[in-house]
XYZ file of N, CA and C in Angstrom:
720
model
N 0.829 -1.197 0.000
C 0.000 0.000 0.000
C 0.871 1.259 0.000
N 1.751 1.448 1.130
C 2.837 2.494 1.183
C 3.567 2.722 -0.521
N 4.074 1.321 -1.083
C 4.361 2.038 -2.424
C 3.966 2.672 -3.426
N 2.700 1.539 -3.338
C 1.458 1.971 -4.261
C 1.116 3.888 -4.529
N 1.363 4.144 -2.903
C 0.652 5.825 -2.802
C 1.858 6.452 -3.055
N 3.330 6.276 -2.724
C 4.463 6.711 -3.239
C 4.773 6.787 -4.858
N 4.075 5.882 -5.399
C 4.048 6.040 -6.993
C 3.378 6.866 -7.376
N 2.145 7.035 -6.468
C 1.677 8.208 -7.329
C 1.332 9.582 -6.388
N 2.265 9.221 -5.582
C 2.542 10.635 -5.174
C 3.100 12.106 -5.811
N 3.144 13.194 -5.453
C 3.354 14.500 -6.164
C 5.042 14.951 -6.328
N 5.571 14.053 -5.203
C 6.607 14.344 -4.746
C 7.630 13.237 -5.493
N 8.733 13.597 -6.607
C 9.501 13.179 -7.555
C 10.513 11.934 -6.571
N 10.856 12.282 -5.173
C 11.416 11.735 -4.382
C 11.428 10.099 -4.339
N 9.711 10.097 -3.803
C 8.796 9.283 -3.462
C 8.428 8.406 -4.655
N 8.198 8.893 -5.810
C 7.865 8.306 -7.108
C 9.203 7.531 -7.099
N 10.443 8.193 -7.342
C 11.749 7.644 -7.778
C 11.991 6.450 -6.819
N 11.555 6.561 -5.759
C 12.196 5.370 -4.862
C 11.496 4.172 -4.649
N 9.962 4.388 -4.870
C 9.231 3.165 -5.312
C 9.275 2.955 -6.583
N 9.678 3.698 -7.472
C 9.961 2.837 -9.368
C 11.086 1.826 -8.642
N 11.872 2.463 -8.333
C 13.225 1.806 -7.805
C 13.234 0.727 -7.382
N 12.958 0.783 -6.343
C 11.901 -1.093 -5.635
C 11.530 -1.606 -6.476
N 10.365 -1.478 -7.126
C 10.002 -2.497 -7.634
C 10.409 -2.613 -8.772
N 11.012 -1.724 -9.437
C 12.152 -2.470 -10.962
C 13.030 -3.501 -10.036
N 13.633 -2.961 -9.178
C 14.603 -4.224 -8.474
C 14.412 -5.363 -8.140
N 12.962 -5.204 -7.165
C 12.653 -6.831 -7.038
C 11.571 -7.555 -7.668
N 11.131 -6.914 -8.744
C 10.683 -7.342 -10.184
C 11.740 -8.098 -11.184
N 12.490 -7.696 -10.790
C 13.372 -7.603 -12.119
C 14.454 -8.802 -11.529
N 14.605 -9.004 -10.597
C 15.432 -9.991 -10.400
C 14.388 -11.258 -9.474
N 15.316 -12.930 -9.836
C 14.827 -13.520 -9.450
C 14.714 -14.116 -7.858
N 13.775 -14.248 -7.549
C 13.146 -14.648 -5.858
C 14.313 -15.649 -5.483
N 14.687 -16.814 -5.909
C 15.536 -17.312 -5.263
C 16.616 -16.733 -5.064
N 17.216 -15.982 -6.231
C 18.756 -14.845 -5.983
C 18.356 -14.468 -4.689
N 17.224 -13.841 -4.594
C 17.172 -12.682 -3.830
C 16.954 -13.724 -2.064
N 16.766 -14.610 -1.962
C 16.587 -15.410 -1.178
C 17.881 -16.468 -0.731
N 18.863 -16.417 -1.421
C 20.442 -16.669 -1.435
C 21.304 -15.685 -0.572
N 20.606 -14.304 -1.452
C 21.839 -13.235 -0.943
C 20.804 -13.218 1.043
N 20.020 -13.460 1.095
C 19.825 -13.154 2.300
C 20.100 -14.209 3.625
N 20.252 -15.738 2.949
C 20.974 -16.548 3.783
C 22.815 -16.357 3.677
N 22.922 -15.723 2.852
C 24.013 -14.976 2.957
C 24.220 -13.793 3.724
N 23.459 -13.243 4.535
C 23.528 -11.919 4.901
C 24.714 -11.616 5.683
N 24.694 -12.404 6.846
C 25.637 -12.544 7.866
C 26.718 -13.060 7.395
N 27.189 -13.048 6.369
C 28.382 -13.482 5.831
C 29.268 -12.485 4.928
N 27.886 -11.744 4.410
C 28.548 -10.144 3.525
C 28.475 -8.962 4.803
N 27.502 -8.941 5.809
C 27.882 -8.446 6.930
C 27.955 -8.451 8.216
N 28.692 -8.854 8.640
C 28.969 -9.806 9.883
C 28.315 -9.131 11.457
N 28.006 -7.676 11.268
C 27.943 -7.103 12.340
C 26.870 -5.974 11.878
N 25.760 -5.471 12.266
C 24.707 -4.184 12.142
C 24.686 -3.596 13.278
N 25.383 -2.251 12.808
C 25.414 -1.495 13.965
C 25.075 0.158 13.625
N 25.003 0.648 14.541
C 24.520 2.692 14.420
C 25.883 3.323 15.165
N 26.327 3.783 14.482
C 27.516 4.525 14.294
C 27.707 6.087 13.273
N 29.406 6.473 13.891
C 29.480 7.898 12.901
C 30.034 6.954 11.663
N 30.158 7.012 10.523
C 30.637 6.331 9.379
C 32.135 6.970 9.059
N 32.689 6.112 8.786
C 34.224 5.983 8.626
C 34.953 6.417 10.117
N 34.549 6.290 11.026
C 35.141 6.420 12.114
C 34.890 4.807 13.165
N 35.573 4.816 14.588
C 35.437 3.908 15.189
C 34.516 4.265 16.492
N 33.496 5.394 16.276
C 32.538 4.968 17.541
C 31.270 4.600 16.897
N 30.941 3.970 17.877
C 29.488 3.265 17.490
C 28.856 2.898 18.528
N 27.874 3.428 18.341
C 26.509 3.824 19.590
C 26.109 2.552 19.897
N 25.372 1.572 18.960
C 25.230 0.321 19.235
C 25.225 -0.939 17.915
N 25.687 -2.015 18.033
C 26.086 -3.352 17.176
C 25.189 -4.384 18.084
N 25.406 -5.120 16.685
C 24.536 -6.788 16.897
C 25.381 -7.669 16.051
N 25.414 -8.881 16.680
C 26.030 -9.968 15.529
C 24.762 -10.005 14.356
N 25.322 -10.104 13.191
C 23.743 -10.416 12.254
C 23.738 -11.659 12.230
N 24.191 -12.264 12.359
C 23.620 -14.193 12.106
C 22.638 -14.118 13.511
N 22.724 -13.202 14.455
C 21.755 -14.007 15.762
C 20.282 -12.492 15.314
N 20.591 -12.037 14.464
C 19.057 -11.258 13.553
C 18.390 -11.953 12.465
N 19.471 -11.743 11.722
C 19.199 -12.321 10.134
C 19.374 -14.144 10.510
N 18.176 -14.535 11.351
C 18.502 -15.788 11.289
C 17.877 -16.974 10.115
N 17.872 -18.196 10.066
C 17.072 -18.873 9.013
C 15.210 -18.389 8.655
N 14.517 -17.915 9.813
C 13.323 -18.059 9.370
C 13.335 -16.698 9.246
N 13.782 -15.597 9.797
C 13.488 -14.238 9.234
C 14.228 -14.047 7.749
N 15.248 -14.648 7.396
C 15.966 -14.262 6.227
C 14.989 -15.388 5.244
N 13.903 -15.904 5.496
C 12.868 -16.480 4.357
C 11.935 -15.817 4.232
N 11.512 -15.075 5.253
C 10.257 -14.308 5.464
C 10.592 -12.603 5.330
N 11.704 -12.781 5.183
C 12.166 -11.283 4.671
C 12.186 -11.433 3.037
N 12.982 -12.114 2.515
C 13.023 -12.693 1.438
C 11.763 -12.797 -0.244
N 11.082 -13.333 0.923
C 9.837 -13.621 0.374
C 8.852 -12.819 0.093
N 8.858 -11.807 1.407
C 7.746 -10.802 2.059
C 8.532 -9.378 1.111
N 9.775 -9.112 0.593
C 9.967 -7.744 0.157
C 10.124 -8.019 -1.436
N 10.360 -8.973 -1.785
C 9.619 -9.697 -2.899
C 7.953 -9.346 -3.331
N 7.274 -10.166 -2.963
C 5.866 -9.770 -2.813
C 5.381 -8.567 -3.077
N 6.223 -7.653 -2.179
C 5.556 -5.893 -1.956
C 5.739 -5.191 -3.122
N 6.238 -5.299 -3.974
C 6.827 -5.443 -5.517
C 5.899 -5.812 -6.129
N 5.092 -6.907 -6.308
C 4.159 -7.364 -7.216
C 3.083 -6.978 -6.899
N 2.577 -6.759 -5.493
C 1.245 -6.164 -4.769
C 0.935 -4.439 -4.443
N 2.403 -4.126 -5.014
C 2.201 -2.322 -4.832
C 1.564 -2.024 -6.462
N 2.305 -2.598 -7.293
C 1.276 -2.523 -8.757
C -0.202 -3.168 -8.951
N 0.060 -4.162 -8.248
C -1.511 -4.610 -7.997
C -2.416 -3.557 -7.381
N -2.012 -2.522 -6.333
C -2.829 -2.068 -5.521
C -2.832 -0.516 -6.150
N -1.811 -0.096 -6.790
C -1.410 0.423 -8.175
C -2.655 1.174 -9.074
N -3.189 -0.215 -9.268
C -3.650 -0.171 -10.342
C -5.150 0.091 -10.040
N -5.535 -0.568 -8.915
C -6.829 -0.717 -8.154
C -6.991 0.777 -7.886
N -6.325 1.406 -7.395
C -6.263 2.771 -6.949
C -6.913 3.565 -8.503
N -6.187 3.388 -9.438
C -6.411 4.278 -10.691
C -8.008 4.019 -11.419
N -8.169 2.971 -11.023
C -9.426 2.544 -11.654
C -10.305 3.077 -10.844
N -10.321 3.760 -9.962
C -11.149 4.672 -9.182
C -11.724 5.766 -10.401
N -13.008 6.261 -10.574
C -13.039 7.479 -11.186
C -12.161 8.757 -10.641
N -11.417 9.173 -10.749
C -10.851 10.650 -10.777
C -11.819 11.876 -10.077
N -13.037 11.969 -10.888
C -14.291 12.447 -10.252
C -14.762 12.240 -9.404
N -14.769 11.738 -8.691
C -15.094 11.030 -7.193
C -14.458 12.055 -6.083
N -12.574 11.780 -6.212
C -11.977 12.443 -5.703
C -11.973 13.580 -5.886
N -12.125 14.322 -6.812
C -12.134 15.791 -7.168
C -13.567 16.131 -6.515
N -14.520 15.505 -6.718
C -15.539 15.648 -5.895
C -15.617 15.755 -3.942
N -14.697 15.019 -3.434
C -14.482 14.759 -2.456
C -13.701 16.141 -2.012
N -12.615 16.826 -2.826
C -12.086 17.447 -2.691
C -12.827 18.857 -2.666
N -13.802 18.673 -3.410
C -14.494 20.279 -3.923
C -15.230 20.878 -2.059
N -15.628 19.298 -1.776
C -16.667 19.020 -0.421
C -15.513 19.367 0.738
N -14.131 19.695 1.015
C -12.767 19.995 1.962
C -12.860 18.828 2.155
N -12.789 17.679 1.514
C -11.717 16.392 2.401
C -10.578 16.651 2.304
N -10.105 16.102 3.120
C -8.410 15.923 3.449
C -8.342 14.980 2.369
N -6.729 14.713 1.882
C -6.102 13.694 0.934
C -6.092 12.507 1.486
N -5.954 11.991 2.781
C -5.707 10.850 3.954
C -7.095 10.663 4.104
N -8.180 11.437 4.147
C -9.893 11.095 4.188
C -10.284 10.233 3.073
N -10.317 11.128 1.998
C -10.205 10.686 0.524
C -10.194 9.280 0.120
N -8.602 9.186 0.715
C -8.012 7.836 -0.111
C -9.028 6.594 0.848
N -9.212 7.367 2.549
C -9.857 6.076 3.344
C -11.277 5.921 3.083
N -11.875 7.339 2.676
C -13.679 6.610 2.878
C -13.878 6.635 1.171
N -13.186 7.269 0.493
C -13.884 7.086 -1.254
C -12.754 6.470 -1.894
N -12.177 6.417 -1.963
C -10.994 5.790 -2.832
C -10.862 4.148 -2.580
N -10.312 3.643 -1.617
C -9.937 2.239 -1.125
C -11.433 1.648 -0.860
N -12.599 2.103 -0.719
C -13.662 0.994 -0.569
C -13.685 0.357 -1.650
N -13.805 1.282 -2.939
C -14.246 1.218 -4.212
C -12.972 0.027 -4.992
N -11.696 0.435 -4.780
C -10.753 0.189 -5.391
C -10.256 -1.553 -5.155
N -10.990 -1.809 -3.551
C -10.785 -2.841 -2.958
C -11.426 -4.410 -3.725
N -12.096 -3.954 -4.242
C -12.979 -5.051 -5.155
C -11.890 -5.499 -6.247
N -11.574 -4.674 -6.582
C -10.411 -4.581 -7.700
C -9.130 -5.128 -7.197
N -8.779 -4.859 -5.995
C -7.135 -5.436 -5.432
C -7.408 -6.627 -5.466
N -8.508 -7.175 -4.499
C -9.083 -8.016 -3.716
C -8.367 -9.748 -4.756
N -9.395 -9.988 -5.906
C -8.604 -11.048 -6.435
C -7.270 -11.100 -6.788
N -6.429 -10.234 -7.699
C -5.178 -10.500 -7.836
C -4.364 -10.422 -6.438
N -4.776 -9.882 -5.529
C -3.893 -10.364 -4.462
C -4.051 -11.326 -4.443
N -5.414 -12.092 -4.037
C -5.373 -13.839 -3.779
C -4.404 -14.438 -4.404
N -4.686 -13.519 -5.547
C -4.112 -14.930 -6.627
C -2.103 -14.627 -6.336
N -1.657 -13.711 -5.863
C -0.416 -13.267 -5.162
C -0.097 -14.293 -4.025
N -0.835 -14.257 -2.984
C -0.393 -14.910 -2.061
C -0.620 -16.402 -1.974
N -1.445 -16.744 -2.970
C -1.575 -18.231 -3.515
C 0.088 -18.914 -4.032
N -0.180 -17.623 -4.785
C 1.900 -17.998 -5.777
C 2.521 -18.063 -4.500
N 2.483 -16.948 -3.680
C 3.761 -17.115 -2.772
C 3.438 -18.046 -2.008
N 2.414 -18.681 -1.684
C 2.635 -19.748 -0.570
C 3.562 -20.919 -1.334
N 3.268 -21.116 -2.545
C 4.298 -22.293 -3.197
C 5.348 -21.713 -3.326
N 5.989 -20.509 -3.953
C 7.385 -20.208 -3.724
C 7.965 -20.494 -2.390
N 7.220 -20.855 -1.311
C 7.866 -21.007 0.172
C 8.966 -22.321 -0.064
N 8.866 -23.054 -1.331
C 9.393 -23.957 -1.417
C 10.853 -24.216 -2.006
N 10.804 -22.901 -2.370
C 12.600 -22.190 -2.675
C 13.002 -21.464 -1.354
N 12.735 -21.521 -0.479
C 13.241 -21.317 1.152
C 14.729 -21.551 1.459
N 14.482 -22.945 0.701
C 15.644 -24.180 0.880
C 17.043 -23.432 0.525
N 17.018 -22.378 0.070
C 18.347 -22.114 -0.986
C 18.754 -20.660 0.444
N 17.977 -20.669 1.213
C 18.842 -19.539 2.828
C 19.270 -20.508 3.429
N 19.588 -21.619 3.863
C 18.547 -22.777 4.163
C 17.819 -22.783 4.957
N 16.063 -22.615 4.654
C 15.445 -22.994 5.804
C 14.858 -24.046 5.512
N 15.362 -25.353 6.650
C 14.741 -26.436 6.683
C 13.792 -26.954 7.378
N 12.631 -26.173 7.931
C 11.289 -26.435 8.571
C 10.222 -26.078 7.526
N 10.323 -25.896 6.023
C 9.737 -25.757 5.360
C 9.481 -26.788 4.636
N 7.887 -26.725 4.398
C 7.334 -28.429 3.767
C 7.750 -29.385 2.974
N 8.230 -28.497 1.608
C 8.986 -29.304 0.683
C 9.851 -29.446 1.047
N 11.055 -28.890 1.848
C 12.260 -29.915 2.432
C 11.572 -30.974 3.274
N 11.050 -30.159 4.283
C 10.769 -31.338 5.219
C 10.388 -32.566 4.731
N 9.444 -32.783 3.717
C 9.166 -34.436 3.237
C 10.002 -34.925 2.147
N 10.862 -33.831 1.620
C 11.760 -34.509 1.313
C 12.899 -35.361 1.867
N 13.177 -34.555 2.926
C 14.006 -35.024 3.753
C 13.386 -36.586 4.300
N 12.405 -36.373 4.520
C 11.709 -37.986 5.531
C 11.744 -38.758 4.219
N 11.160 -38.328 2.671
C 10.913 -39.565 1.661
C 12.829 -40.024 1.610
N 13.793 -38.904 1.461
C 15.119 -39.200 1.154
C 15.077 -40.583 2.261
N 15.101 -40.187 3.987
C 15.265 -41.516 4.578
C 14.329 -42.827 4.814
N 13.161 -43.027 4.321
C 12.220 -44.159 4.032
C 12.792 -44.203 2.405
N 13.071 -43.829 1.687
C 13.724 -44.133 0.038
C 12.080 -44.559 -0.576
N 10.894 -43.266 0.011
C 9.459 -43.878 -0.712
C 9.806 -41.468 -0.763
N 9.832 -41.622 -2.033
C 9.927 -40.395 -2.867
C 8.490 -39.890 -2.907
N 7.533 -40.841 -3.666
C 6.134 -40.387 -4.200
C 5.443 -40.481 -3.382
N 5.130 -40.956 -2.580
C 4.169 -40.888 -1.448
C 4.753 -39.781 -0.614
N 5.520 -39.598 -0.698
C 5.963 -37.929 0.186
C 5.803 -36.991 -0.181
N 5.963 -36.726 -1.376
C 5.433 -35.803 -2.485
C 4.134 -35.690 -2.708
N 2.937 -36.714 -2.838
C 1.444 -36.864 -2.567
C 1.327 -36.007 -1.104
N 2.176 -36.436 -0.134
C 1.220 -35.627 1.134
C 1.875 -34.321 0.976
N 2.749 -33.913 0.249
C 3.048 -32.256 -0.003
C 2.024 -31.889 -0.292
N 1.494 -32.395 -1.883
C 0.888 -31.816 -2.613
C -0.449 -31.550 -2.016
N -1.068 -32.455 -1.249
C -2.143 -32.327 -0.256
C -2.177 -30.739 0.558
N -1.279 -31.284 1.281
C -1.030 -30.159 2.408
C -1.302 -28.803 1.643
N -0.582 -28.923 0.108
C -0.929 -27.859 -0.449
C -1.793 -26.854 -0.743
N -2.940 -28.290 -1.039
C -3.907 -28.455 -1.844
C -4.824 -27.648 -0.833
N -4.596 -27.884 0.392
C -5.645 -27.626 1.869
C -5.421 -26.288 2.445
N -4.109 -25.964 2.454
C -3.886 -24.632 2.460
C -4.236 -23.609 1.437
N -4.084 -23.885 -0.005
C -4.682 -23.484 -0.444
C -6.218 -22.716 -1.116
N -6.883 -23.899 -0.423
C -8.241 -24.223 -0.713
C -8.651 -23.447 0.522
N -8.060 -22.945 1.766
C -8.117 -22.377 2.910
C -7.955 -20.589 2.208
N -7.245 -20.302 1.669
C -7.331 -19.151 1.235
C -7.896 -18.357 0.051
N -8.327 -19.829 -0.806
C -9.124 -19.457 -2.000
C -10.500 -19.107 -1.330
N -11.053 -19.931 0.113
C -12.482 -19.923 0.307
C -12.471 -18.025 1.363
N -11.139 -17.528 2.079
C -10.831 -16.197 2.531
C -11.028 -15.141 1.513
N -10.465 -15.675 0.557
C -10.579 -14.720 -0.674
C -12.707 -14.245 -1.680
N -12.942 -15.567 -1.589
C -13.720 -15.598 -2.104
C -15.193 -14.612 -0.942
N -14.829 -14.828 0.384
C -15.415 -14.033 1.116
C -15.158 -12.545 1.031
N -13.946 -12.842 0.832
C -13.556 -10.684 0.670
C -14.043 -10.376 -0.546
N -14.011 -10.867 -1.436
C -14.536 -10.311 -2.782
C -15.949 -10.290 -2.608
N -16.870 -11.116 -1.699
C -18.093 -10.726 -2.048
C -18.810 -9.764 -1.100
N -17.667 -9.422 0.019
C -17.817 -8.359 0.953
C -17.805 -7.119 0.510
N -16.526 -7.150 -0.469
C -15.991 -5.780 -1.264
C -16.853 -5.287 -2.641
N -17.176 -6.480 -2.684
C -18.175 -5.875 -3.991
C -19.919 -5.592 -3.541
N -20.078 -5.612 -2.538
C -21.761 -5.103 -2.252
C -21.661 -4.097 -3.093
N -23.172 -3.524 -3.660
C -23.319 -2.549 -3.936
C -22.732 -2.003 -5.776
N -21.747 -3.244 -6.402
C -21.679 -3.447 -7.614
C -22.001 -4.311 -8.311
N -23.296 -4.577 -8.002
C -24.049 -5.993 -9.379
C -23.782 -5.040 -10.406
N -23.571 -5.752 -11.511
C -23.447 -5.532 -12.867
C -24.424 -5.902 -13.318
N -24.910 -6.687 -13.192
C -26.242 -7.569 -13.762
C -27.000 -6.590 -14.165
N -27.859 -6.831 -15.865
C -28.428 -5.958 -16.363
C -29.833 -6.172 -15.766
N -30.928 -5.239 -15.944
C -31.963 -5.072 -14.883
C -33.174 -6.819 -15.604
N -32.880 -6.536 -16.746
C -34.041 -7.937 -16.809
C -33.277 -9.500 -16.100
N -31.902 -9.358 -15.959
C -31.502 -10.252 -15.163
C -32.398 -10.898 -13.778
N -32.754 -9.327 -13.150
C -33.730 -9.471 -11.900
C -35.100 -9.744 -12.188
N -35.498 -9.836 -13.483
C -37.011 -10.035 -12.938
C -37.754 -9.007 -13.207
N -36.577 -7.846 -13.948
C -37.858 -6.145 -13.656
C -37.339 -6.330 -16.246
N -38.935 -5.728 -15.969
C -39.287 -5.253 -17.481
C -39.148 -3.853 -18.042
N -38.341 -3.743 -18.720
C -38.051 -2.184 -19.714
C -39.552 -1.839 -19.237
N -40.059 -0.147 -18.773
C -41.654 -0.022 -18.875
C -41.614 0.873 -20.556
N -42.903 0.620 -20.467
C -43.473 1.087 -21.620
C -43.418 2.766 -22.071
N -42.825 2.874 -23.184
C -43.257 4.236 -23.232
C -44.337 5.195 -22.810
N -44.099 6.015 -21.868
C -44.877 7.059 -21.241
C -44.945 6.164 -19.806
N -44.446 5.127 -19.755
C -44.644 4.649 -18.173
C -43.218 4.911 -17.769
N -43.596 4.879 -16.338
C -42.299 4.814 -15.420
C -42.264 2.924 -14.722
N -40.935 3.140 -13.919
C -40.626 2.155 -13.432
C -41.529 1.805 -12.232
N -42.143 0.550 -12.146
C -43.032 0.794 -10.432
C -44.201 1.136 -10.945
N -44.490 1.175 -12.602
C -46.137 1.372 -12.283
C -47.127 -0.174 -12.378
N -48.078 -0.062 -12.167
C -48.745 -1.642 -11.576
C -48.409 -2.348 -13.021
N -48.472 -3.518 -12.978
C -47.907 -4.298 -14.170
C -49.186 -4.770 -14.690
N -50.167 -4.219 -14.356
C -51.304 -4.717 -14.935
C -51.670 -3.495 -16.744
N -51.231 -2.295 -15.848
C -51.071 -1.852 -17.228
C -50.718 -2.481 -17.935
N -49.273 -2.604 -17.947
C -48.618 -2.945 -19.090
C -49.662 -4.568 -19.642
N -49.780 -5.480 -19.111
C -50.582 -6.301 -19.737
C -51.599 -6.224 -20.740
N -52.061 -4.602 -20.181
C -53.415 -4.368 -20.662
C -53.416 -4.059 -22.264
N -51.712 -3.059 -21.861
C -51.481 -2.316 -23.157
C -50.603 -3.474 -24.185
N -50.137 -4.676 -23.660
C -49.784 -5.416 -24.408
C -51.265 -6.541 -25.480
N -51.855 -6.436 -23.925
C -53.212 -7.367 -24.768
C -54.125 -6.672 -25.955
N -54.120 -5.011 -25.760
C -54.449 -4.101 -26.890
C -53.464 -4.451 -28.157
N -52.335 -4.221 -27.847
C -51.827 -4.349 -28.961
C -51.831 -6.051 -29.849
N -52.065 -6.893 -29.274
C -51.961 -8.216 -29.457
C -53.063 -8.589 -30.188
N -54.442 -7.290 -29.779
C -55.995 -7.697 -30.427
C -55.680 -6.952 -31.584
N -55.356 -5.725 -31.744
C -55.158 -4.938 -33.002
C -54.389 -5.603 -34.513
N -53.230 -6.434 -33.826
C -52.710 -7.184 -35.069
C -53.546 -8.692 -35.622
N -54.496 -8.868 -34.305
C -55.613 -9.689 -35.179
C -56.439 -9.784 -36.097
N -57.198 -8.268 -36.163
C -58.093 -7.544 -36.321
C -57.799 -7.807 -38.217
């Protein structure tokens, strides 16, 4: 969300540094980027707040006891992601009418009002599936973990147990399960937010419901017996 509004913010700063992001971790691949971070503590051994190029320093940490196996997957993974979901949310934002906001604006909203009560209700219908379909992908990318190494992650883990029973496919079947269930766990989350977020936008054209074009010189809501009446007139006239 934070990038999303930095892209299209006013301020050249803000624009430049979220293009930046996400050309970067667009542009390069998730496992690289999931290498260099089980690498972290190895390109820098120590994170600390200090004056730069001098020897005092306010305070240090070893990084291997920060950057350990499960944060350097979930860092990995998670600044990855924010990259593919700031254009997603991007985009949701733009598909807003323009008029809305300028409207909002004419009325003194604030810009921070705006974006919370007219902008993001509307826009949310719109994020709503391609995120799913985001965090669906990333739950299976969890399975390139392996390369920081984190080994409490599923696909190692049954690999590891099929490697010592030497039964490969049946270990791989209860991955794919597990998958299958987690998955099916967030397709049925998703499918609730989308029909939360979309109240209030049926598309459905009106004879869809049950209601009839009225008749010239009628309005909508008048008794339907007219119209019968004026259909059964016309129905006797082409007999005639």
């Amino acid at each position: 969300m934070v990038l999303a509004v930095m892209r299209k913010s006013i301020n050249p700063v803000l624009r430049g540094v979220s293009w930046f992001y996400i050309w970067f971790f667009r542009g390069t691949p998730v496992y690289t980027q999931l290498v260099f971070w089980g690498l972290f503590a190895v390109l820098i051994p120590r994170i600390g707040i200090g004056i730069p190029f001098t020897s005092i320093e306010f305070w240090s940490v070893d990084s291997q006891s920060v950057i350990t196996a499960f944060n350097a997957a979930w860092l990995g993974l998670v600044l990855n992601e924010a990259a593919y979901l700031a254009e997603i949310v991007r985009a949701g934002l733009e598909a807003v009418d323009p008029g809305q906001t300028e409207a909002a604006k004419a009325l003194g909203m604030k810009r921070s009002l705006i974006m919370r009560r007219i902008v993001l209700p509307q826009a949310m219908r719109i994020i709503i599936p391609p995120t799913g379909n985001e965090f669906i992908g990333m739950l299976k990318t969890t399975s390139l973990v392996n390369a920081v190494p984190f080994t409490l992650e599923l696909q190692f883990a049954t690999t590891a147990i099929a490697t010592r029973l030497y039964k490969p496919i049946p270990l791989l079947i209860v991955a794919c399960i597990w998958y299958l269930v987690i998955t099916s766990i967030l397709m049925i989350i998703q499918s609730r937010l989308e029909k939360h977020f979309g109240k209030g936008f049926d598309a459905r054209p009106a004879g869809a419901r049950g209601k009839q074009t009225p008749l010239p010189g009628k309005t909508e809501g008048e008794p339907q017996d007219d119209i019968n009446k004026q259909n059964e007139a016309t129905f006797a006239g082409m007999n005639a």
